[in-house]
Amino acid sequence: MLGGTAGCGVPAAYVKPGERAAVDHSGDEKRLDWANWPLYIDTDDEDPEARPTLEAFERRTGISVDYVEEINDNDEFFGKVSPALMNHQPTGHDLIVMSDWMCARFVRLGWVQEMDRARQPNVTEHLDPLLRSPAFDPGRRFTVPWQSGITGIAYNRRKLGREIRHVSDLWAADLKGRVSLLSGLDEAFALLMQGNGVDVTRWTADDFHAVCDQVAAQVSKGQIRRFTGNDYTKDLVSGDVLACQAYSGDVIQLQADNPDIRFVVPEEGAELWSDSLMIPDLARHKANAERLVDHYYQPEVAAELAAWVNYVCPVPAAREVLAASDDEDTAALADNPLIFPDPTMRERLAIARDITGAERVEFAKRWNAIVGL
C-alpha cells in the first residue's frame, strides 16, 4: 500500500486551521463517504460484496457508508484530490486512507482536520503506543492508523541454506545477483539506514547520502538483481531472488504456500509504518467519520479485521480476542509476531521521520538515478 513523489507542498496551497472545516451535516445526514485501497477490509466468504465489520457499524449507528476502493497509489490519489484541496473545495470524501509518508504531506499542507477524541474513546484507549506519536503528527491529532506493517527482509531459508539477521547480510557473496530492493524512495530508505545503526526517527541528509553511496556500490558490483514495487513476491516465490526488502503482510500470505519463506526484523531494527485514516478539509460528515474510526478501535472489531487482512494490528487488545476464538486457525493468529509483534521485535521497530518537502526534490533525484527510474 505504498508509493513515490510529486506535489511537495507549495506554500500557496497551505490551508490555515480556521479554513479547514465545513458545516457538519452528520446530524441530519446519516451517511459518509470513505475511500480506501482494494482488498483492505474484511468480506464475507459467501458474498465478496458484503463487509461484515462495516455493516455492523451501519446497523449499530444507522449511518450508511459509501465505501469506494479507489486508492491504488498514493501519488495518483494525491493528484486526484489536490486540485480541490488547494482551492478550498470539498473532495467528496469524509474519510481517506493514505500511507503515513503521504499523510505527512497532507498534514503539512493543512489539508486534513484534527479529529475530536471526545468522540473516539476506543482510539484513546486502544491505539498501540508504538504508533501514537510519529514525527509528522505528534499525538496523532490528524491521523489514525488503519493497518500497520513492517518493512524488513524476506528470504528463502531452504534455498539460501542459512539465516539472515542483519541488513548487511544482503551484501554477502552468495547472494550476488539474487537480491532485490524496493524501488520507492519512501519505502526503501529507512531499513537501509537502520542497517547502518541510524536512529530513523531523526535521520539526517548525511545518513541518506551514505545509504545512496552503499546502494550505488552494490548496483555496480551486480549484487542487486533489480528494484521492485510489490511485484518482488514473484521473484521470491520463483527463486530468482533469495533475499529482498519486503512487507510483513505480504510474507504472511506467501508463507501459507511456502513455509521456507521467512521474514526477519534485522537486529539493527526495521521500519514500522501505517496506512492511516484522515478526514479531509471541508468534509461534510466529520462527526460520522470520527464515529466510524472509533468503531474499528473496538478490540472485537479490530480482531475481526485483523483475521482477514493479516497486517500488523494497531489494536494490541485484539490479540486476546483472537486467542479466545474457538476456531483453531483464527486463534493461531494471536501468536503470529507479524500481526502482533512480540516484545523483543517491538523493541527493534521504529517509525521513520518522513522526507520533508524541502528535501524531496534533491533526494528523489539522487535515489531515482541509482534505481533507474
Tab-separated table of C-alpha atoms in Angstrom:
chain	number	residue	atom	x	y	z
A	1	MET	CA	0.000	0.000	0.000
A	2	LEU	CA	2.868	2.363	-0.605
A	3	GLY	CA	4.180	4.778	-3.416
A	4	GLY	CA	6.581	7.706	-4.731
A	5	THR	CA	6.889	11.587	-5.080
A	6	ALA	CA	5.454	14.835	-6.638
A	7	GLY	CA	3.405	17.766	-5.368
A	8	CYS	CA	5.685	18.617	-2.479
A	9	GLY	CA	3.902	21.399	-0.702
A	10	VAL	CA	3.728	24.745	-2.470
A	11	PRO	CA	3.291	27.415	0.235
A	12	ALA	CA	0.310	28.936	-1.597
A	13	ALA	CA	-1.502	25.593	-1.238
A	14	TYR	CA	-1.409	25.685	2.584
A	15	VAL	CA	-4.795	25.885	4.278
A	16	LYS	CA	-4.962	27.681	7.628
A	17	PRO	CA	-6.604	25.890	10.592
A	18	GLY	CA	-9.611	28.206	10.619
A	19	GLU	CA	-10.407	27.445	6.977
A	20	ARG	CA	-10.478	23.639	7.103
A	21	ALA	CA	-13.951	22.864	8.468
A	22	ALA	CA	-17.294	22.988	6.709
A	23	VAL	CA	-20.748	22.905	8.291
A	24	ASP	CA	-21.082	19.359	9.669
A	25	HIS	CA	-24.243	17.678	8.392
A	26	SER	CA	-23.694	14.471	10.390
A	27	GLY	CA	-26.797	15.074	12.498
A	28	ASP	CA	-29.279	15.428	9.646
A	29	GLU	CA	-27.477	13.264	7.059
A	30	LYS	CA	-26.803	9.807	8.456
A	31	ARG	CA	-24.144	8.898	5.927
A	32	LEU	CA	-20.467	9.266	4.986
A	33	ASP	CA	-18.138	8.653	2.055
A	34	TRP	CA	-14.979	6.577	2.620
A	35	ALA	CA	-12.179	5.989	0.063
A	36	ASN	CA	-9.826	3.074	0.760
A	37	TRP	CA	-7.413	0.725	-1.022
A	38	PRO	CA	-8.612	-2.509	-2.703
A	39	LEU	CA	-8.758	-5.701	-0.622
A	40	TYR	CA	-8.217	-3.784	2.603
A	41	ILE	CA	-11.325	-4.673	4.580
A	42	ASP	CA	-12.980	-7.917	5.644
A	43	THR	CA	-15.507	-9.508	3.279
A	44	ASP	CA	-17.935	-12.381	3.653
A	45	ASP	CA	-16.755	-15.769	2.334
A	46	GLU	CA	-20.123	-16.326	0.697
A	47	ASP	CA	-20.591	-12.777	-0.608
A	48	PRO	CA	-17.482	-10.763	-1.569
A	49	GLU	CA	-19.598	-7.596	-1.692
A	50	ALA	CA	-20.557	-7.934	1.986
A	51	ARG	CA	-18.262	-6.277	4.547
A	52	PRO	CA	-19.240	-7.598	7.987
A	53	THR	CA	-17.437	-5.086	10.219
A	54	LEU	CA	-18.663	-2.144	8.153
A	55	GLU	CA	-22.220	-3.439	8.034
A	56	ALA	CA	-22.152	-3.891	11.811
A	57	PHE	CA	-21.337	-0.175	12.137
A	58	GLU	CA	-24.209	0.741	9.825
A	59	ARG	CA	-26.668	-1.362	11.819
A	60	ARG	CA	-25.489	-0.023	15.175
A	61	THR	CA	-25.445	3.659	14.245
A	62	GLY	CA	-27.928	3.992	11.388
A	63	ILE	CA	-25.166	5.683	9.371
A	64	SER	CA	-24.835	4.416	5.795
A	65	VAL	CA	-21.331	4.253	4.371
A	66	ASP	CA	-20.488	4.725	0.702
A	67	TYR	CA	-17.281	2.638	0.648
A	68	VAL	CA	-15.198	3.008	-2.519
A	69	GLU	CA	-11.955	1.184	-3.352
A	70	GLU	CA	-10.465	3.953	-5.446
A	71	ILE	CA	-6.973	4.370	-3.954
A	72	ASN	CA	-4.402	2.345	-5.869
A	73	ASP	CA	-1.338	4.549	-5.423
A	74	ASN	CA	-0.504	7.380	-3.012
A	75	ASP	CA	0.712	9.791	-5.679
A	76	GLU	CA	-2.122	9.016	-8.055
A	77	PHE	CA	-4.736	9.743	-5.386
A	78	PHE	CA	-2.847	12.849	-4.265
A	79	GLY	CA	-3.053	14.130	-7.824
A	80	LYS	CA	-6.758	13.351	-7.955
A	81	VAL	CA	-7.774	15.286	-4.816
A	82	SER	CA	-5.115	18.014	-4.644
A	83	PRO	CA	-6.811	20.456	-7.057
A	84	ALA	CA	-9.878	20.572	-4.813
A	85	LEU	CA	-7.957	20.816	-1.554
A	86	MET	CA	-5.562	23.557	-2.668
A	87	ASN	CA	-8.516	25.558	-3.999
A	88	HIS	CA	-10.533	25.208	-0.779
A	89	GLN	CA	-13.116	22.882	-2.264
A	90	PRO	CA	-14.502	19.599	-0.849
A	91	THR	CA	-13.147	16.316	-2.184
A	92	GLY	CA	-16.441	14.456	-1.835
A	93	HIS	CA	-14.857	12.162	0.766
A	94	ASP	CA	-15.307	12.224	4.525
A	95	LEU	CA	-12.575	9.685	5.169
A	96	ILE	CA	-9.487	8.605	3.209
A	97	VAL	CA	-6.632	6.145	3.862
A	98	MET	CA	-3.072	7.064	2.875
A	99	SER	CA	0.383	5.751	3.711
A	100	ASP	CA	1.918	7.701	6.575
A	101	TRP	CA	4.614	9.341	4.433
A	102	MET	CA	1.820	10.769	2.284
A	103	CYS	CA	-0.249	11.618	5.365
A	104	ALA	CA	2.727	13.763	6.399
A	105	ARG	CA	2.291	15.819	3.232
A	106	PHE	CA	-1.436	16.307	3.864
A	107	VAL	CA	-0.768	17.364	7.454
A	108	ARG	CA	1.943	19.860	6.439
A	109	LEU	CA	-0.342	21.382	3.798
A	110	GLY	CA	-3.230	21.737	6.248
A	111	TRP	CA	-5.460	19.538	4.084
A	112	VAL	CA	-6.884	17.410	6.895
A	113	GLN	CA	-8.861	18.212	10.012
A	114	GLU	CA	-7.996	17.491	13.613
A	115	MET	CA	-10.147	14.676	14.985
A	116	ASP	CA	-12.255	15.118	18.110
A	117	ARG	CA	-11.001	12.470	20.542
A	118	ALA	CA	-14.082	13.032	22.727
A	119	ARG	CA	-15.905	11.062	20.014
A	120	GLN	CA	-13.163	8.426	19.929
A	121	PRO	CA	-12.742	6.788	23.357
A	122	ASN	CA	-11.642	3.495	21.791
A	123	VAL	CA	-8.816	5.178	19.869
A	124	THR	CA	-7.707	6.916	23.053
A	125	GLU	CA	-7.668	3.645	24.991
A	126	HIS	CA	-6.522	1.063	22.466
A	127	LEU	CA	-4.152	2.641	19.903
A	128	ASP	CA	-0.782	0.868	20.043
A	129	PRO	CA	1.747	3.005	21.977
A	130	LEU	CA	4.319	2.425	19.222
A	131	LEU	CA	2.038	4.251	16.767
A	132	ARG	CA	0.816	7.107	18.948
A	133	SER	CA	3.201	9.916	18.077
A	134	PRO	CA	5.026	9.860	14.726
A	135	ALA	CA	7.229	12.843	13.905
A	136	PHE	CA	4.811	14.157	11.268
A	137	ASP	CA	1.772	14.072	13.587
A	138	PRO	CA	2.709	14.243	17.290
A	139	GLY	CA	-0.107	12.755	19.354
A	140	ARG	CA	-1.905	11.543	16.206
A	141	ARG	CA	-4.215	14.570	16.160
A	142	PHE	CA	-4.875	14.394	12.411
A	143	THR	CA	-4.338	10.721	11.546
A	144	VAL	CA	-5.325	7.343	12.997
A	145	PRO	CA	-3.685	4.111	11.765
A	146	TRP	CA	-5.970	1.834	9.765
A	147	GLN	CA	-3.478	-1.015	9.490
A	148	SER	CA	0.225	-1.160	10.140
A	149	GLY	CA	3.127	-3.181	8.820
A	150	ILE	CA	6.855	-3.753	8.923
A	151	THR	CA	9.435	-3.256	6.184
A	152	GLY	CA	12.049	-5.922	6.816
A	153	ILE	CA	13.803	-8.702	4.908
A	154	ALA	CA	12.209	-11.783	3.383
A	155	TYR	CA	14.304	-14.755	2.287
A	156	ASN	CA	14.070	-18.386	1.256
A	157	ARG	CA	15.636	-20.285	4.154
A	158	ARG	CA	15.877	-23.632	2.365
A	159	LYS	CA	17.415	-22.342	-0.866
A	160	LEU	CA	19.776	-19.927	0.875
A	161	GLY	CA	20.802	-22.527	3.440
A	162	ARG	CA	21.332	-20.097	6.307
A	163	GLU	CA	19.661	-17.431	8.406
A	164	ILE	CA	19.631	-13.707	7.712
A	165	ARG	CA	19.957	-11.479	10.769
A	166	HIS	CA	21.409	-8.180	9.534
A	167	VAL	CA	20.739	-5.747	6.687
A	168	SER	CA	24.407	-6.174	5.702
A	169	ASP	CA	23.700	-9.869	5.045
A	170	LEU	CA	22.103	-8.741	1.771
A	171	TRP	CA	25.578	-7.896	0.517
A	172	ALA	CA	27.022	-11.394	1.114
A	173	ALA	CA	28.866	-13.031	-1.805
A	174	ASP	CA	26.467	-15.990	-2.028
A	175	LEU	CA	23.594	-13.579	-2.753
A	176	LYS	CA	25.206	-11.804	-5.713
A	177	GLY	CA	22.529	-11.137	-8.310
A	178	ARG	CA	19.839	-12.682	-6.093
A	179	VAL	CA	18.820	-9.604	-4.049
A	180	SER	CA	16.079	-7.053	-4.717
A	181	LEU	CA	15.335	-3.742	-3.025
A	182	LEU	CA	12.171	-1.665	-3.116
A	183	SER	CA	12.248	0.996	-5.811
A	184	GLY	CA	10.214	3.638	-3.987
A	185	LEU	CA	12.328	6.124	-2.062
A	186	ASP	CA	9.865	6.373	0.823
A	187	GLU	CA	9.626	2.598	1.121
A	188	ALA	CA	13.311	1.724	0.888
A	189	PHE	CA	15.459	4.225	2.749
A	190	ALA	CA	14.593	3.643	6.414
A	191	LEU	CA	15.521	-0.050	6.631
A	192	LEU	CA	18.814	0.601	4.851
A	193	MET	CA	19.633	3.407	7.284
A	194	GLN	CA	18.791	1.165	10.220
A	195	GLY	CA	21.359	-1.283	8.891
A	196	ASN	CA	23.902	1.488	9.451
A	197	GLY	CA	22.786	1.957	13.038
A	198	VAL	CA	20.915	5.208	12.333
A	199	ASP	CA	18.030	6.354	14.549
A	200	VAL	CA	15.461	6.748	11.774
A	201	THR	CA	13.199	8.912	13.911
A	202	ARG	CA	15.739	11.716	13.365
A	203	TRP	CA	17.966	10.842	10.420
A	204	THR	CA	19.984	13.471	8.538
A	205	ALA	CA	20.889	14.237	4.930
A	206	ASP	CA	24.318	12.719	5.552
A	207	ASP	CA	22.635	9.462	6.614
A	208	PHE	CA	20.623	9.461	3.401
A	209	HIS	CA	23.607	10.043	1.134
A	210	ALA	CA	25.584	7.346	2.950
A	211	VAL	CA	22.844	4.843	2.064
A	212	CYS	CA	22.831	6.017	-1.544
A	213	ASP	CA	26.602	5.530	-1.744
A	214	GLN	CA	26.231	1.967	-0.437
A	215	VAL	CA	23.379	1.035	-2.768
A	216	ALA	CA	25.146	2.551	-5.789
A	217	ALA	CA	28.235	0.455	-4.973
A	218	GLN	CA	26.144	-2.727	-4.742
A	219	VAL	CA	24.464	-1.944	-8.065
A	220	SER	CA	27.849	-1.540	-9.764
A	221	LYS	CA	29.006	-4.891	-8.302
A	222	GLY	CA	25.934	-6.697	-9.656
A	223	GLN	CA	24.733	-7.600	-6.165
A	224	ILE	CA	21.202	-6.257	-6.718
A	225	ARG	CA	19.141	-8.100	-9.311
A	226	ARG	CA	16.560	-5.338	-9.611
A	227	PHE	CA	14.463	-2.744	-7.800
A	228	THR	CA	10.792	-3.599	-7.451
A	229	GLY	CA	7.359	-2.484	-6.415
A	230	ASN	CA	5.039	-5.007	-4.770
A	231	ASP	CA	5.959	-7.496	-7.514
A	232	TYR	CA	9.039	-8.601	-5.514
A	233	THR	CA	6.937	-11.519	-4.297
A	234	LYS	CA	7.045	-13.175	-7.739
A	235	ASP	CA	10.851	-13.246	-7.774
A	236	LEU	CA	10.981	-14.612	-4.231
A	237	VAL	CA	8.497	-17.389	-4.999
A	238	SER	CA	10.241	-18.343	-8.271
A	239	GLY	CA	13.680	-18.418	-6.643
A	240	ASP	CA	15.136	-15.749	-8.936
A	241	VAL	CA	15.654	-13.737	-5.750
A	242	LEU	CA	16.737	-15.355	-2.479
A	243	ALA	CA	16.513	-12.285	-0.219
A	244	CYS	CA	14.767	-8.938	-0.534
A	245	GLN	CA	13.237	-5.963	1.167
A	246	ALA	CA	9.664	-6.969	1.930
A	247	TYR	CA	6.458	-6.088	3.740
A	248	SER	CA	5.313	-8.261	6.630
A	249	GLY	CA	1.728	-8.588	5.365
A	250	ASP	CA	2.855	-9.980	2.014
A	251	VAL	CA	5.076	-12.578	3.659
A	252	ILE	CA	2.250	-13.943	5.817
A	253	GLN	CA	0.365	-14.718	2.623
A	254	LEU	CA	3.426	-16.246	0.923
A	255	GLN	CA	4.136	-18.476	3.930
A	256	ALA	CA	0.719	-20.098	3.569
A	257	ASP	CA	2.005	-21.741	0.374
A	258	ASN	CA	5.721	-21.899	1.131
A	259	PRO	CA	6.856	-22.235	4.765
A	260	ASP	CA	10.500	-21.915	3.643
A	261	ILE	CA	9.952	-18.185	3.123
A	262	ARG	CA	10.934	-16.307	6.267
A	263	PHE	CA	10.571	-12.694	7.365
A	264	VAL	CA	13.114	-11.108	9.649
A	265	VAL	CA	13.310	-7.881	11.596
A	266	PRO	CA	17.087	-7.318	11.459
A	267	GLU	CA	18.948	-6.984	14.721
A	268	GLU	CA	19.611	-3.322	13.867
A	269	GLY	CA	15.854	-2.726	13.564
A	270	ALA	CA	13.131	-2.373	10.940
A	271	GLU	CA	10.645	0.268	9.883
A	272	LEU	CA	7.148	0.270	11.352
A	273	TRP	CA	4.717	2.026	9.026
A	274	SER	CA	0.990	2.590	8.791
A	275	ASP	CA	-1.724	3.386	6.325
A	276	SER	CA	-3.797	5.919	8.206
A	277	LEU	CA	-7.299	7.347	8.228
A	278	MET	CA	-7.741	11.092	7.694
A	279	ILE	CA	-10.701	13.472	7.415
A	280	PRO	CA	-10.085	15.883	4.501
A	281	ASP	CA	-10.821	19.595	4.698
A	282	LEU	CA	-14.469	20.594	4.173
A	283	ALA	CA	-15.713	17.047	4.791
A	284	ARG	CA	-19.493	17.158	5.052
A	285	HIS	CA	-19.877	14.419	7.685
A	286	LYS	CA	-16.944	14.836	10.074
A	287	ALA	CA	-18.636	13.534	13.241
A	288	ASN	CA	-19.899	10.458	11.409
A	289	ALA	CA	-16.386	9.780	10.134
A	290	GLU	CA	-14.964	10.090	13.650
A	291	ARG	CA	-17.504	7.552	14.906
A	292	LEU	CA	-16.526	5.115	12.165
A	293	VAL	CA	-12.823	5.431	13.007
A	294	ASP	CA	-13.612	4.704	16.656
A	295	HIS	CA	-15.734	1.690	15.691
A	296	TYR	CA	-12.640	-0.016	14.272
A	297	TYR	CA	-10.752	0.507	17.529
A	298	GLN	CA	-13.061	-1.756	19.493
A	299	PRO	CA	-10.887	-4.829	20.158
A	300	GLU	CA	-13.583	-7.217	18.872
A	301	VAL	CA	-13.906	-5.313	15.586
A	302	ALA	CA	-10.139	-4.877	15.208
A	303	ALA	CA	-9.706	-8.628	15.741
A	304	GLU	CA	-12.254	-9.472	13.036
A	305	LEU	CA	-10.483	-7.146	10.607
A	306	ALA	CA	-7.000	-8.420	11.523
A	307	ALA	CA	-8.046	-12.013	10.908
A	308	TRP	CA	-8.889	-11.069	7.335
A	309	VAL	CA	-6.192	-8.587	6.257
A	310	ASN	CA	-3.207	-10.074	8.185
A	311	TYR	CA	-1.301	-6.815	8.658
A	312	VAL	CA	0.139	-5.599	11.971
A	313	CYS	CA	-2.926	-4.802	14.064
A	314	PRO	CA	-2.848	-1.281	15.575
A	315	VAL	CA	-5.031	-2.501	18.455
A	316	PRO	CA	-2.948	-4.806	20.695
A	317	ALA	CA	-6.031	-5.692	22.754
A	318	ALA	CA	-7.400	-7.530	19.705
A	319	ARG	CA	-4.843	-10.256	20.364
A	320	GLU	CA	-6.763	-11.602	23.369
A	321	VAL	CA	-9.971	-11.663	21.335
A	322	LEU	CA	-8.343	-13.803	18.627
A	323	ALA	CA	-6.656	-16.069	21.168
A	324	ALA	CA	-10.071	-16.889	22.673
A	325	SER	CA	-11.539	-17.959	19.304
A	326	ASP	CA	-12.963	-21.471	19.017
A	327	ASP	CA	-11.528	-21.667	15.502
A	328	GLU	CA	-8.005	-23.102	15.679
A	329	ASP	CA	-6.648	-21.158	12.694
A	330	THR	CA	-8.090	-17.884	13.965
A	331	ALA	CA	-6.704	-18.431	17.468
A	332	ALA	CA	-3.253	-19.142	15.985
A	333	LEU	CA	-3.137	-15.611	14.537
A	334	ALA	CA	-2.785	-14.267	18.081
A	335	ASP	CA	0.690	-15.818	18.243
A	336	ASN	CA	1.851	-14.538	14.847
A	337	PRO	CA	4.502	-11.850	15.511
A	338	LEU	CA	3.834	-10.300	12.102
A	339	ILE	CA	0.312	-9.424	13.280
A	340	PHE	CA	1.086	-8.863	16.958
A	341	PRO	CA	4.857	-8.243	17.279
A	342	ASP	CA	6.354	-9.846	20.397
A	343	PRO	CA	8.206	-7.691	22.975
A	344	THR	CA	11.648	-8.433	21.503
A	345	MET	CA	10.529	-7.477	17.998
A	346	ARG	CA	8.736	-4.343	19.239
A	347	GLU	CA	11.982	-3.042	20.734
A	348	ARG	CA	13.531	-3.057	17.261
A	349	LEU	CA	10.705	-1.259	15.428
A	350	ALA	CA	10.683	2.481	14.719
A	351	ILE	CA	8.591	4.947	12.707
A	352	ALA	CA	10.929	6.840	10.392
A	353	ARG	CA	10.956	10.596	10.134
A	354	ASP	CA	9.361	11.453	6.800
A	355	ILE	CA	11.123	13.210	3.940
A	356	THR	CA	10.191	16.885	4.018
A	357	GLY	CA	9.101	18.895	1.002
A	358	ALA	CA	12.390	20.809	1.065
A	359	GLU	CA	14.399	17.563	0.955
A	360	ARG	CA	12.327	15.624	-1.528
A	361	VAL	CA	13.456	17.016	-4.885
A	362	GLU	CA	17.166	16.536	-4.158
A	363	PHE	CA	16.744	13.114	-2.530
A	364	ALA	CA	14.385	11.749	-5.165
A	365	LYS	CA	16.743	12.841	-7.948
A	366	ARG	CA	19.670	11.000	-6.320
A	367	TRP	CA	17.704	7.855	-5.467
A	368	ASN	CA	15.908	7.584	-8.803
A	369	ALA	CA	19.207	7.859	-10.683
A	370	ILE	CA	20.500	4.834	-8.777
A	371	VAL	CA	17.288	2.859	-9.176
A	372	GLY	CA	16.907	3.744	-12.845
A	373	LEU	CA	13.547	5.495	-12.608
